[in-house]
Tab-separated table of C-alpha atoms in Angstrom:
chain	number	residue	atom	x	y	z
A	415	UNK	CA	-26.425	10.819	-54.890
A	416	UNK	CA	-24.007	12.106	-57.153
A	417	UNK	CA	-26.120	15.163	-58.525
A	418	UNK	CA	-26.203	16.541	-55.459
A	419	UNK	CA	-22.611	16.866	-55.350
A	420	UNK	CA	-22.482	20.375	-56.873
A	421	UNK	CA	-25.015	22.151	-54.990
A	422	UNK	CA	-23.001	25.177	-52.568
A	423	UNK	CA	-24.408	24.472	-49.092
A	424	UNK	CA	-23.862	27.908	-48.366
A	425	UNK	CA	-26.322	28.976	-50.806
A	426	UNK	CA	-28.822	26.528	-49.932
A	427	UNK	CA	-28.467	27.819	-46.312
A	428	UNK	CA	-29.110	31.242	-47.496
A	429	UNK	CA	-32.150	30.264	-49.471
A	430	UNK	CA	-33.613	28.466	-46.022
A	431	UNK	CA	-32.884	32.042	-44.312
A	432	UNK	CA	-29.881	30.129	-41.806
A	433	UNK	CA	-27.798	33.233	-40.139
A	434	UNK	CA	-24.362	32.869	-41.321
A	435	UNK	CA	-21.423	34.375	-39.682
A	436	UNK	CA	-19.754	36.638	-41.875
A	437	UNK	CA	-16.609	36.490	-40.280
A	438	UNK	CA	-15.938	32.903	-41.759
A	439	UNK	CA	-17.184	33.293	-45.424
A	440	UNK	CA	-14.130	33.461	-47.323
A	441	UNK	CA	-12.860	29.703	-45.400
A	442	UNK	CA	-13.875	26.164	-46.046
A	443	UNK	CA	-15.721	25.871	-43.150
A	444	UNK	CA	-18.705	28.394	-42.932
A	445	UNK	CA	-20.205	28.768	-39.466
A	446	UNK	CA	-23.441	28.982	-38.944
A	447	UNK	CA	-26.925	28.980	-36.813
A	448	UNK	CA	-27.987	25.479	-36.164
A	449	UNK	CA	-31.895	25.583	-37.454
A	450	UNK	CA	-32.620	22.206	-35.464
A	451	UNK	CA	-31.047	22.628	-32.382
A	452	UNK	CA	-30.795	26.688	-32.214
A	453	UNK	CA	-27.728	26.539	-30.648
A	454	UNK	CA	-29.006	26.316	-27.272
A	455	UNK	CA	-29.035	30.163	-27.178
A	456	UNK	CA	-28.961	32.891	-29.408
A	457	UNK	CA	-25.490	34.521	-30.874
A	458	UNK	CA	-23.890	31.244	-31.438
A	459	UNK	CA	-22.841	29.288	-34.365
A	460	UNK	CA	-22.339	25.580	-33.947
A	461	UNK	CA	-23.240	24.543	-37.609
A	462	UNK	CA	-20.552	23.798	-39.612
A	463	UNK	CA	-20.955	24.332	-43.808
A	464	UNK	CA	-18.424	22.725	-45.611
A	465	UNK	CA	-17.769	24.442	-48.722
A	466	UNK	CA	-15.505	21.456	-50.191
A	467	UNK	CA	-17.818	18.799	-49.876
A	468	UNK	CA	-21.489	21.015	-49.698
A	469	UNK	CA	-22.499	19.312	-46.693
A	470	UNK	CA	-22.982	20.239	-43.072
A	471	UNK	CA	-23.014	19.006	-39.749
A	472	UNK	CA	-23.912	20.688	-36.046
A	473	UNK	CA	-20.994	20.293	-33.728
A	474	UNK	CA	-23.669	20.209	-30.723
A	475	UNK	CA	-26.500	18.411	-31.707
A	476	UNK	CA	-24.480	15.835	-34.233
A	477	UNK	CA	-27.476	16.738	-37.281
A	478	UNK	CA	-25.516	16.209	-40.873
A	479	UNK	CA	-26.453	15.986	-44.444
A	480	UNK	CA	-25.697	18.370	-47.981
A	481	UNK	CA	-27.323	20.593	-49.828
A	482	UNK	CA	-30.562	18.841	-50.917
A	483	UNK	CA	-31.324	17.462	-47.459
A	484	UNK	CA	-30.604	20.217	-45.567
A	485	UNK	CA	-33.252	22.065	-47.805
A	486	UNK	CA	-35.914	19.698	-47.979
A	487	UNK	CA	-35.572	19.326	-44.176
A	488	UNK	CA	-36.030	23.361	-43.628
A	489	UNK	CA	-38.342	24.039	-46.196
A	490	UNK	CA	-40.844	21.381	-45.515
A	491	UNK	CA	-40.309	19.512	-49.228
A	492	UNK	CA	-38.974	16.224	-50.466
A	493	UNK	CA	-35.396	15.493	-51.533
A	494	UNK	CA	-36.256	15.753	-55.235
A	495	UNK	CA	-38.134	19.392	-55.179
A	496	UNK	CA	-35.376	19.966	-52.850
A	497	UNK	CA	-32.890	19.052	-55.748
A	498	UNK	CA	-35.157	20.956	-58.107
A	499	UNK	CA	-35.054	24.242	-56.525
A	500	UNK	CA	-31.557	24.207	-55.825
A	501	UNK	CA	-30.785	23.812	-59.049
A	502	UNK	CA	-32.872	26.690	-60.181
A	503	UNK	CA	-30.731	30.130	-60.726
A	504	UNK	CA	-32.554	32.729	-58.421
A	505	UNK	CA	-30.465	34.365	-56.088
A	506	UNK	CA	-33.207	36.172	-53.916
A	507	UNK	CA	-32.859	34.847	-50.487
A	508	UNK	CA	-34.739	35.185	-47.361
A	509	UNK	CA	-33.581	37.965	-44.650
A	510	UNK	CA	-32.002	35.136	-41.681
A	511	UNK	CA	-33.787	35.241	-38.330
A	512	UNK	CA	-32.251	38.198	-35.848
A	513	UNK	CA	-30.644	37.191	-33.286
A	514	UNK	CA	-32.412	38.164	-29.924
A	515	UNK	CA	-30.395	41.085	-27.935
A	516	UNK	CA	-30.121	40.697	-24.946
A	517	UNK	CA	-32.741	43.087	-23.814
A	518	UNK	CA	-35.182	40.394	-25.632
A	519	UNK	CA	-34.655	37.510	-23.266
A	520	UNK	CA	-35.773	34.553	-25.271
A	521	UNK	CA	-39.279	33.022	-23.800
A	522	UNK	CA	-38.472	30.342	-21.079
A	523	UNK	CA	-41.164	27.403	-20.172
A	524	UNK	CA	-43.615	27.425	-18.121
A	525	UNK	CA	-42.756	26.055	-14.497
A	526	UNK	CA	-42.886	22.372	-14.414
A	527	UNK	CA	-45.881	21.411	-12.837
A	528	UNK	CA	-48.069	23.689	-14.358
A	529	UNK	CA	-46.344	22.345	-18.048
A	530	UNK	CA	-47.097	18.899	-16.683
A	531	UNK	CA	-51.004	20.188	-15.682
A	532	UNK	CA	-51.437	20.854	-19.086
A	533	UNK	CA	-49.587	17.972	-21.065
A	534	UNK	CA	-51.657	15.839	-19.197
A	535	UNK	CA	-54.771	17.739	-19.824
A	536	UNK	CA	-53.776	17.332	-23.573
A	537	UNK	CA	-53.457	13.792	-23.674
A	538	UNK	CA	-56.775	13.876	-22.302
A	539	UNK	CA	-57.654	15.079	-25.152
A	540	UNK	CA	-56.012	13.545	-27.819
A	541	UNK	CA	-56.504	9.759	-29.290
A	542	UNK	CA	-53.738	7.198	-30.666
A	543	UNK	CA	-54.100	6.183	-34.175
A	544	UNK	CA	-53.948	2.782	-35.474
A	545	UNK	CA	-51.070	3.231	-37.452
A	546	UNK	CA	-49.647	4.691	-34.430
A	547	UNK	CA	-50.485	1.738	-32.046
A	548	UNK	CA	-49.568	-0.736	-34.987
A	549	UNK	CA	-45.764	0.668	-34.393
A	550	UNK	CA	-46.034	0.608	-30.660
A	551	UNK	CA	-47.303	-2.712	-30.275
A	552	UNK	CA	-44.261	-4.106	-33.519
A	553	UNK	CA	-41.665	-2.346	-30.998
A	554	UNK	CA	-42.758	-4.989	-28.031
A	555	UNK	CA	-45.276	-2.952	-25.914
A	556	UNK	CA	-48.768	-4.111	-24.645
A	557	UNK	CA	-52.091	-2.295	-25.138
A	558	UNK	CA	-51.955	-2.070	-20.994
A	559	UNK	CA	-48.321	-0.285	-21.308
A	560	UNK	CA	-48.892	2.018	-24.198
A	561	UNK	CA	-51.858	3.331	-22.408
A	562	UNK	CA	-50.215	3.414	-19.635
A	563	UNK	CA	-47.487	5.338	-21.189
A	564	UNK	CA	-50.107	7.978	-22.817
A	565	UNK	CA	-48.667	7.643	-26.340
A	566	UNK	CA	-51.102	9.917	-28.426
A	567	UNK	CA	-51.244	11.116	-31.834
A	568	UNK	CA	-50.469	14.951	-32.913
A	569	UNK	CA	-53.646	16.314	-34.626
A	570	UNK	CA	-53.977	15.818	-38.157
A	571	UNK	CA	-55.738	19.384	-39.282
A	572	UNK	CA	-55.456	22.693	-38.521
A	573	UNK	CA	-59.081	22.812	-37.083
A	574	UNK	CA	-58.151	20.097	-34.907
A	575	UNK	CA	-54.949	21.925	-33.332
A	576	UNK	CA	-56.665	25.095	-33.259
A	577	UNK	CA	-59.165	23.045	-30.992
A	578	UNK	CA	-57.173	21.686	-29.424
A	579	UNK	CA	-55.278	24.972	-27.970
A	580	UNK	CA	-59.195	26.446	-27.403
A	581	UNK	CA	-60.308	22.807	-24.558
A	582	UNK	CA	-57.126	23.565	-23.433
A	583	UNK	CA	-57.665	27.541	-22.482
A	584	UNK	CA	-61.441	26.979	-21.559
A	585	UNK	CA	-59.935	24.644	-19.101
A	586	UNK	CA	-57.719	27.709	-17.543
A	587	UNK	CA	-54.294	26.170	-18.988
A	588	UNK	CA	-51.760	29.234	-19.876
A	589	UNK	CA	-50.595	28.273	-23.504
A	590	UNK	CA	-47.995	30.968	-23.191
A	591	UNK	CA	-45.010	29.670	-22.125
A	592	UNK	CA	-46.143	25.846	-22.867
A	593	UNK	CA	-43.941	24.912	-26.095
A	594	UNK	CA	-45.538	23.858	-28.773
A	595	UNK	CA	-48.165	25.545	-28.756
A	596	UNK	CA	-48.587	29.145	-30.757
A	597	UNK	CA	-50.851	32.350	-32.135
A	598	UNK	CA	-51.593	32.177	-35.737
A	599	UNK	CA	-53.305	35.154	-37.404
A	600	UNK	CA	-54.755	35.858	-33.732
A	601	UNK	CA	-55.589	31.904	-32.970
A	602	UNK	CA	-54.022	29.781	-30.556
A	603	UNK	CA	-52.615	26.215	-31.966
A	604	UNK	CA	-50.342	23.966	-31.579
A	605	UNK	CA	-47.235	23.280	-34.320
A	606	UNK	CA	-45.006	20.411	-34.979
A	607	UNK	CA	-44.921	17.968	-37.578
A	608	UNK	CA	-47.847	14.803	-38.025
A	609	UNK	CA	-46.733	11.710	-35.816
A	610	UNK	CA	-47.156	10.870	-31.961
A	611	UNK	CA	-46.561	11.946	-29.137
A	612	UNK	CA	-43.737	10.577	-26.098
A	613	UNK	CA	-44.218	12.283	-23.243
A	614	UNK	CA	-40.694	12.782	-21.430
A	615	UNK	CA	-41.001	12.745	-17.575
A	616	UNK	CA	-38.657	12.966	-14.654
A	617	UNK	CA	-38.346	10.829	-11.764
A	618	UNK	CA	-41.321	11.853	-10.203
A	619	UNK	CA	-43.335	11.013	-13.259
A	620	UNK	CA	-44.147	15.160	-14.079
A	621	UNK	CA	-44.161	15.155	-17.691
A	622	UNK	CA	-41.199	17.863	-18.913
A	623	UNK	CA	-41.564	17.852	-22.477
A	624	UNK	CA	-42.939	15.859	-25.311
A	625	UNK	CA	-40.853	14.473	-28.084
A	626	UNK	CA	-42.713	13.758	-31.222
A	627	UNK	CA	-42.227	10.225	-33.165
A	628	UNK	CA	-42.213	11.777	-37.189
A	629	UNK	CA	-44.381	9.976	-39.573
A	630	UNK	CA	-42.154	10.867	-42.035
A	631	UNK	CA	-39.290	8.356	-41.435
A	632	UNK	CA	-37.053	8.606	-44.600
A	633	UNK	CA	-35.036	10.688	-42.479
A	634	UNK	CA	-33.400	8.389	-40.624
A	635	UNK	CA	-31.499	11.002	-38.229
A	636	UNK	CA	-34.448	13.043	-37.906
A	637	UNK	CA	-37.179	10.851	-36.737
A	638	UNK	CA	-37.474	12.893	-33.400
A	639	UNK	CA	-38.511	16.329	-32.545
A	640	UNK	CA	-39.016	17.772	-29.818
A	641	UNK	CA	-42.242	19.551	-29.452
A	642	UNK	CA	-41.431	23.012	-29.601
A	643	UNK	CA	-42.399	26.779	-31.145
A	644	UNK	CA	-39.298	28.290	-30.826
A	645	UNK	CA	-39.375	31.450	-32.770
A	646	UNK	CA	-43.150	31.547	-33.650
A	647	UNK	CA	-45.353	34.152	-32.960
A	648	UNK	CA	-45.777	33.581	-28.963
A	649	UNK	CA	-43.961	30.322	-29.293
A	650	UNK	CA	-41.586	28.762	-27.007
A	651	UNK	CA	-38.532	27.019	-26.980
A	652	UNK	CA	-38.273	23.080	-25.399
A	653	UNK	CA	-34.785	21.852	-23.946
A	654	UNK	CA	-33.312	18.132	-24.338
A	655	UNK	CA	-34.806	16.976	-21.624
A	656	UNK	CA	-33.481	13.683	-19.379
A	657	UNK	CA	-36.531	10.820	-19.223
A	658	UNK	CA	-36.847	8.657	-16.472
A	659	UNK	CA	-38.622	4.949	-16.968
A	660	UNK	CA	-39.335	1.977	-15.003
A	661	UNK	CA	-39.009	1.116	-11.277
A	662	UNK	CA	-37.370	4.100	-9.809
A	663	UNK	CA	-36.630	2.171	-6.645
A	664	UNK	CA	-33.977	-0.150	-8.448
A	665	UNK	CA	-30.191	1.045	-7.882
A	666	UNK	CA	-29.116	0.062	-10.612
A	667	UNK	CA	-30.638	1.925	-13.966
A	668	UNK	CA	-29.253	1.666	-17.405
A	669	UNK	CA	-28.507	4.682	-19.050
A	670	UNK	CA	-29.795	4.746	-22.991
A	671	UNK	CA	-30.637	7.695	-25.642
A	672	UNK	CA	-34.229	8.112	-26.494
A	673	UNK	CA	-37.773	8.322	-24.286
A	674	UNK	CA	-39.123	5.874	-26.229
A	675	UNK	CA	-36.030	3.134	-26.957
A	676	UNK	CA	-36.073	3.408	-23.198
A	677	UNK	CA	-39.881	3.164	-22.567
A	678	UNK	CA	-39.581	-0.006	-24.732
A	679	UNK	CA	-36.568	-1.699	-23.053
A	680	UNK	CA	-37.880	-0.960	-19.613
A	681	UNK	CA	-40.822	-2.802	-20.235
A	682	UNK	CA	-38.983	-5.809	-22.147
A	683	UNK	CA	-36.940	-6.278	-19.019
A	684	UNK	CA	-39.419	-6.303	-16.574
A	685	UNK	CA	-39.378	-2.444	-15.817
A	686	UNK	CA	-35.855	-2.565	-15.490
A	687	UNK	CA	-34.635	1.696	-14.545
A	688	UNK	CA	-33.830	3.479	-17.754
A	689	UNK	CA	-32.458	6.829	-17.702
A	690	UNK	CA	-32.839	8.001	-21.106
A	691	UNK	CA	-30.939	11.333	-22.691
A	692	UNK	CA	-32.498	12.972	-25.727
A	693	UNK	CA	-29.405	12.586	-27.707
A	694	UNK	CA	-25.689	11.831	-27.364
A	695	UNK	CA	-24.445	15.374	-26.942
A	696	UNK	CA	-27.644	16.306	-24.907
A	697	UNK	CA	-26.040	15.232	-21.106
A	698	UNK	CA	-27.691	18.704	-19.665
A	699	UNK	CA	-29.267	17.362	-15.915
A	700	UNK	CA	-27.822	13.871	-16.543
A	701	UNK	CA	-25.321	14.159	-13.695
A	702	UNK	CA	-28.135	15.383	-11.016
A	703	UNK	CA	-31.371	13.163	-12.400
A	704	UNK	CA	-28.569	10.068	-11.369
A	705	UNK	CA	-27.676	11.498	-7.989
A	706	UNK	CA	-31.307	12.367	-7.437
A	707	UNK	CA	-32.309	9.037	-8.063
A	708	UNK	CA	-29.790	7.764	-5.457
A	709	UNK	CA	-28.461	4.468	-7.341
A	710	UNK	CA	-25.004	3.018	-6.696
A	711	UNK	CA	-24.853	1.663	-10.544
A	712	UNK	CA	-25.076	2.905	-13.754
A	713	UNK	CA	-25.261	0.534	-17.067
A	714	UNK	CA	-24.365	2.224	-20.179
A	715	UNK	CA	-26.386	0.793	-23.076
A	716	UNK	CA	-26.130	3.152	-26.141
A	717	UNK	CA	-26.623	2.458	-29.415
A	718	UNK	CA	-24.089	0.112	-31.429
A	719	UNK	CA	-23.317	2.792	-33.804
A	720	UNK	CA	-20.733	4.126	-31.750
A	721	UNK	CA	-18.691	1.351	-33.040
A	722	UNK	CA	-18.710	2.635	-36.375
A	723	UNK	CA	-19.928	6.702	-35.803
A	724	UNK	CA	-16.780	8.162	-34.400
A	725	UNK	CA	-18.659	11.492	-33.734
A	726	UNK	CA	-21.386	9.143	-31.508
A	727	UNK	CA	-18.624	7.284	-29.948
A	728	UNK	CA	-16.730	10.616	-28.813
A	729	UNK	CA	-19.996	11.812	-27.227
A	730	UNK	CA	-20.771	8.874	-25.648
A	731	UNK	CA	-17.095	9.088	-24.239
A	732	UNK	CA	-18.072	12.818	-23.272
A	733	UNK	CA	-21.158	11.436	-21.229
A	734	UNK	CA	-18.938	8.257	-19.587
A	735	UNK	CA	-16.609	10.482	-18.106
A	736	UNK	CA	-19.626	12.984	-16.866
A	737	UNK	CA	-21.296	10.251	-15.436
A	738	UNK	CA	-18.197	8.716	-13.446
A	739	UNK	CA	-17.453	11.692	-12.392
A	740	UNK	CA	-20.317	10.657	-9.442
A	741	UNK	CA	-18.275	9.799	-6.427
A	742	UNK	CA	-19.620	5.901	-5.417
A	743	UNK	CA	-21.003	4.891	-8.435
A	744	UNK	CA	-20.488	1.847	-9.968
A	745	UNK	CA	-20.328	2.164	-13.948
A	746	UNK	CA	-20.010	-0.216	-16.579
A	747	UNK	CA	-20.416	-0.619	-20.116
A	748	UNK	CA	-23.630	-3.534	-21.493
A	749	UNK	CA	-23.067	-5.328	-24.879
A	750	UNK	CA	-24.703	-7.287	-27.144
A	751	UNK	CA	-25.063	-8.496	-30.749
A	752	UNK	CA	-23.934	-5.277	-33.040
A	753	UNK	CA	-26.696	-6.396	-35.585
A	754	UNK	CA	-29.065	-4.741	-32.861
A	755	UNK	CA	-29.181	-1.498	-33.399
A	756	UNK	CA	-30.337	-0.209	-30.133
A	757	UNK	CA	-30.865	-2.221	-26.449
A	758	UNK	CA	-34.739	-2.173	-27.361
A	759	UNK	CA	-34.015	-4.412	-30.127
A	760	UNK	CA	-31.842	-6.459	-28.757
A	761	UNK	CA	-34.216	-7.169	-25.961
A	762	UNK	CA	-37.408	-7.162	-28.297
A	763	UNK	CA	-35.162	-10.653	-29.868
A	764	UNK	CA	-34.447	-11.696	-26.783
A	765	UNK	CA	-38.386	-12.149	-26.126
A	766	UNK	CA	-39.094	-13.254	-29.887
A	767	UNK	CA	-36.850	-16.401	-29.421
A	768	UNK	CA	-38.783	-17.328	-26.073
C-alpha cells in the first residue's frame, strides 16, 4: 500500500526493541537481529533493513515485509494500528534485547525423549476444535488420520495454559527446558499464539517439536511458528526441526517443506515417505535423517513458488546440492501443474477428480 511507503524501517525496528548493529547505520542496508528466527544464536545479524525501500528481509530464515508489517507482526497489532502508530511522532524506543555473553549459555531443550514424554502427555490433554478439524478434514485428511496424527488445539485462555503447565508438573514432567512453555509472575504456562498444534517427529515417531498452525492467516508467510519461549522468563528456544511421515520402510521418500503439507500428502498417496524440512533455508539434520533412514531415492517436491521466488528457488538449490551430496542416492526433481501451490494440493485434486 502506498502509505506505507514512507515509514523508516529502521525506526519501526527500534520502536519493536530489534538490536541493530551500529556498525552499519550510516549504509542502505542496516543489519540487524532477526526477531523470528533469532539468528540461530546470539551476536549475529542476519536481518537486512533496507533504508531505500523501508522494508526488510532475513537472509536465513527468508521472513520479508516493510515497516507496517514488520510492526504489527512484533507488536502483536493489525496492519492498520500498525500504520497508526508509526505514523505517530514519539521517538521513545524500547532498550533492544542483550545479547547473551557467552558466560550465559542460552537454555538448550530438554533431551528428546523426555521432550517427547511430555508432548505426548500434553496432547493428552488438550482437545481439537471444530474449526480446527473443519481445516484438517478441507486439506484431505480423515477423522481416523487426524487423530492419529494428534492434531490439537493451543489453549484459548490464560487459565487454561496456566493449567495446562500445572497436569503437566503434577504428572512429574520438567517444564524447564521444554519450549514453549514459561514462568509468568511466578506461574508456569505455556506461550505461543491461538491455533493448533503439528507435532514434528523423527523417524522413530519421538515427537521433537511442535509447530503451531496460526489462526491468524492474513499473514500469508507467517502462518507457522514454531512453539517456542525463547527469551521469556525460564523459556526456551525450539530449532527447525526435520519431520518424518508415512511408511518409513519405503526407499524412496519425497522430500517437501512443512510437517503438515507433508502429513497431508503422505496420506493422499497412500502413506507415501515424506521427509519434511521446516523451511527452505532450514536443511539442519536433513543430510543424516536421509542416511538414517537408509533409502536409495530421494524425490524433491517443493513448492511451485520457486519458479517465480528466486530467493526460494536459490535455497531449494542450496538443499539439492546438500542432499546429492549422499553417495548412492538416487535424486530427482517431481512436477506438476504450477496452479498447485504445494504437492498436498496437487494430490488433494488428484483425489477430487476420482
Amino acid at each position: 500500500m502506498k502509505q506505507y511507503d514512507k515509514l523508516p524501517i529502521v525506526d519501526a525496528a527500534r520502536r519493536c526493541g530489534v538490536a541493530l548493529d551500529s556498525r552499519t547505520l550510516r549504509r542502505r542496508e542496516v543489519e540487524a537481529t532477526c526477531p523470528f528466527c533469532h539468528d540461530h544464536g546470539p551476536g549475529k545479524y542476519h536481518l537486512s533493513l533496507n533504508t531505500a525501500t523501508d522494508q526488510y528481509r532475513c537472509h536465513l530464515c527468508g521472513t520479508r515485509g516493510n515497516s507496517v508489517t514488520l510492526y504489527a507482526q512484533l507488536m502483536g497489532v493489525t496492519n492498520r494500528e500498525a500504520y497508526q502508530a508509526l505514523k505517530q511522532e514519539g521517538k521513545v524506543y524500547p532498550m533492544p534485547r542483550q545479547e547473551a555473553s557467552p558466560k550465559d549459555a542460552e537454555r538448550q531443550p530438554l533431551p528428546l525423549e523426555r521432550r517427547h514424554e511430555a508432548y505426548a502427555a500434553m496432547l493428552d490433554h488438550l482437545t481439537l476444535l471444530d474449526q480446527h478439524r473443519e481445516n484438517l478434514l478441507e486439506r484431505g485428511l480423515s477423522e481416523e488420520r487426524i487423530a492419529r496424527n494428534q492434531y490439537r488445539s493451543m489453549p484459548e485462555t490464560d487459565a487454561g495454559r496456566r493449567l495446562l503447565a500445572a497436569l503437566l508438573r503434577s504428572c512429574g514432567h520438567e517444564l524447564l527446558g521444554l519450549p514453549g512453555f514459561r514462568t509468568y509472575y511466578g506461574d508456569w504456562t505455556i506461550s505461543g499464539p491461538k491455533g493448533f498444534l503439528v507435532p514434528v517427529r523423527n523417524q522413530n515417531g519421538l515427537i521433537q517439536g511442535m509447530k503451531i498452525r496460526l489462526d491468524d492467516a492474513d499473514k500469508p508467510d507467517r502462518k507457522y511458528r514454531w512453539l517456542s519461549s525463547r527469551d521469556l522468563t525460564n523459556g526456551t528456544r525450539s530449532y527447525s526441526y526435520i519431520h518424518v511421515t508415512g511408511d518409513t520402510t519405503q526407499k524412496r521418500a519425497f522430500l517437501t517443506e512443512g510437517p503438515l503439507k507433508g502429513d497431508v500428502a503422505s496420506y493422499l498417496a497412500h502413506d507415501a515417505l515424506f521427509v519434511c524440512v521446516g523451511g527452505v533455508n532450514a536443511i539442519c539434520g536433513l543430510k543424516k535423517t536421509l542416511v538414517g533412514l537408509g533409502v536409495s531415492r530421494v524425490v524433491e517436491a517443493m513448492d511451485m513458488d520457486q519458479m517465480t521466488n528466486p530467493d526460494v528457488r536459490n535455497a531449494v538449490l542450496a538443499m539439492r546440492k546438500e542432499v546429492q551430496a549422499i553417495k548412492g542416492l538416487k535424486y530427482t526433481k517431481y512436477t506438476w501443474n504450477p496452479a498447485y501451490k504445494g504437492i498436498d494440493d496437487y494430490f488433494l485434486s488428484r483425489v477430487a477428480a476420482m
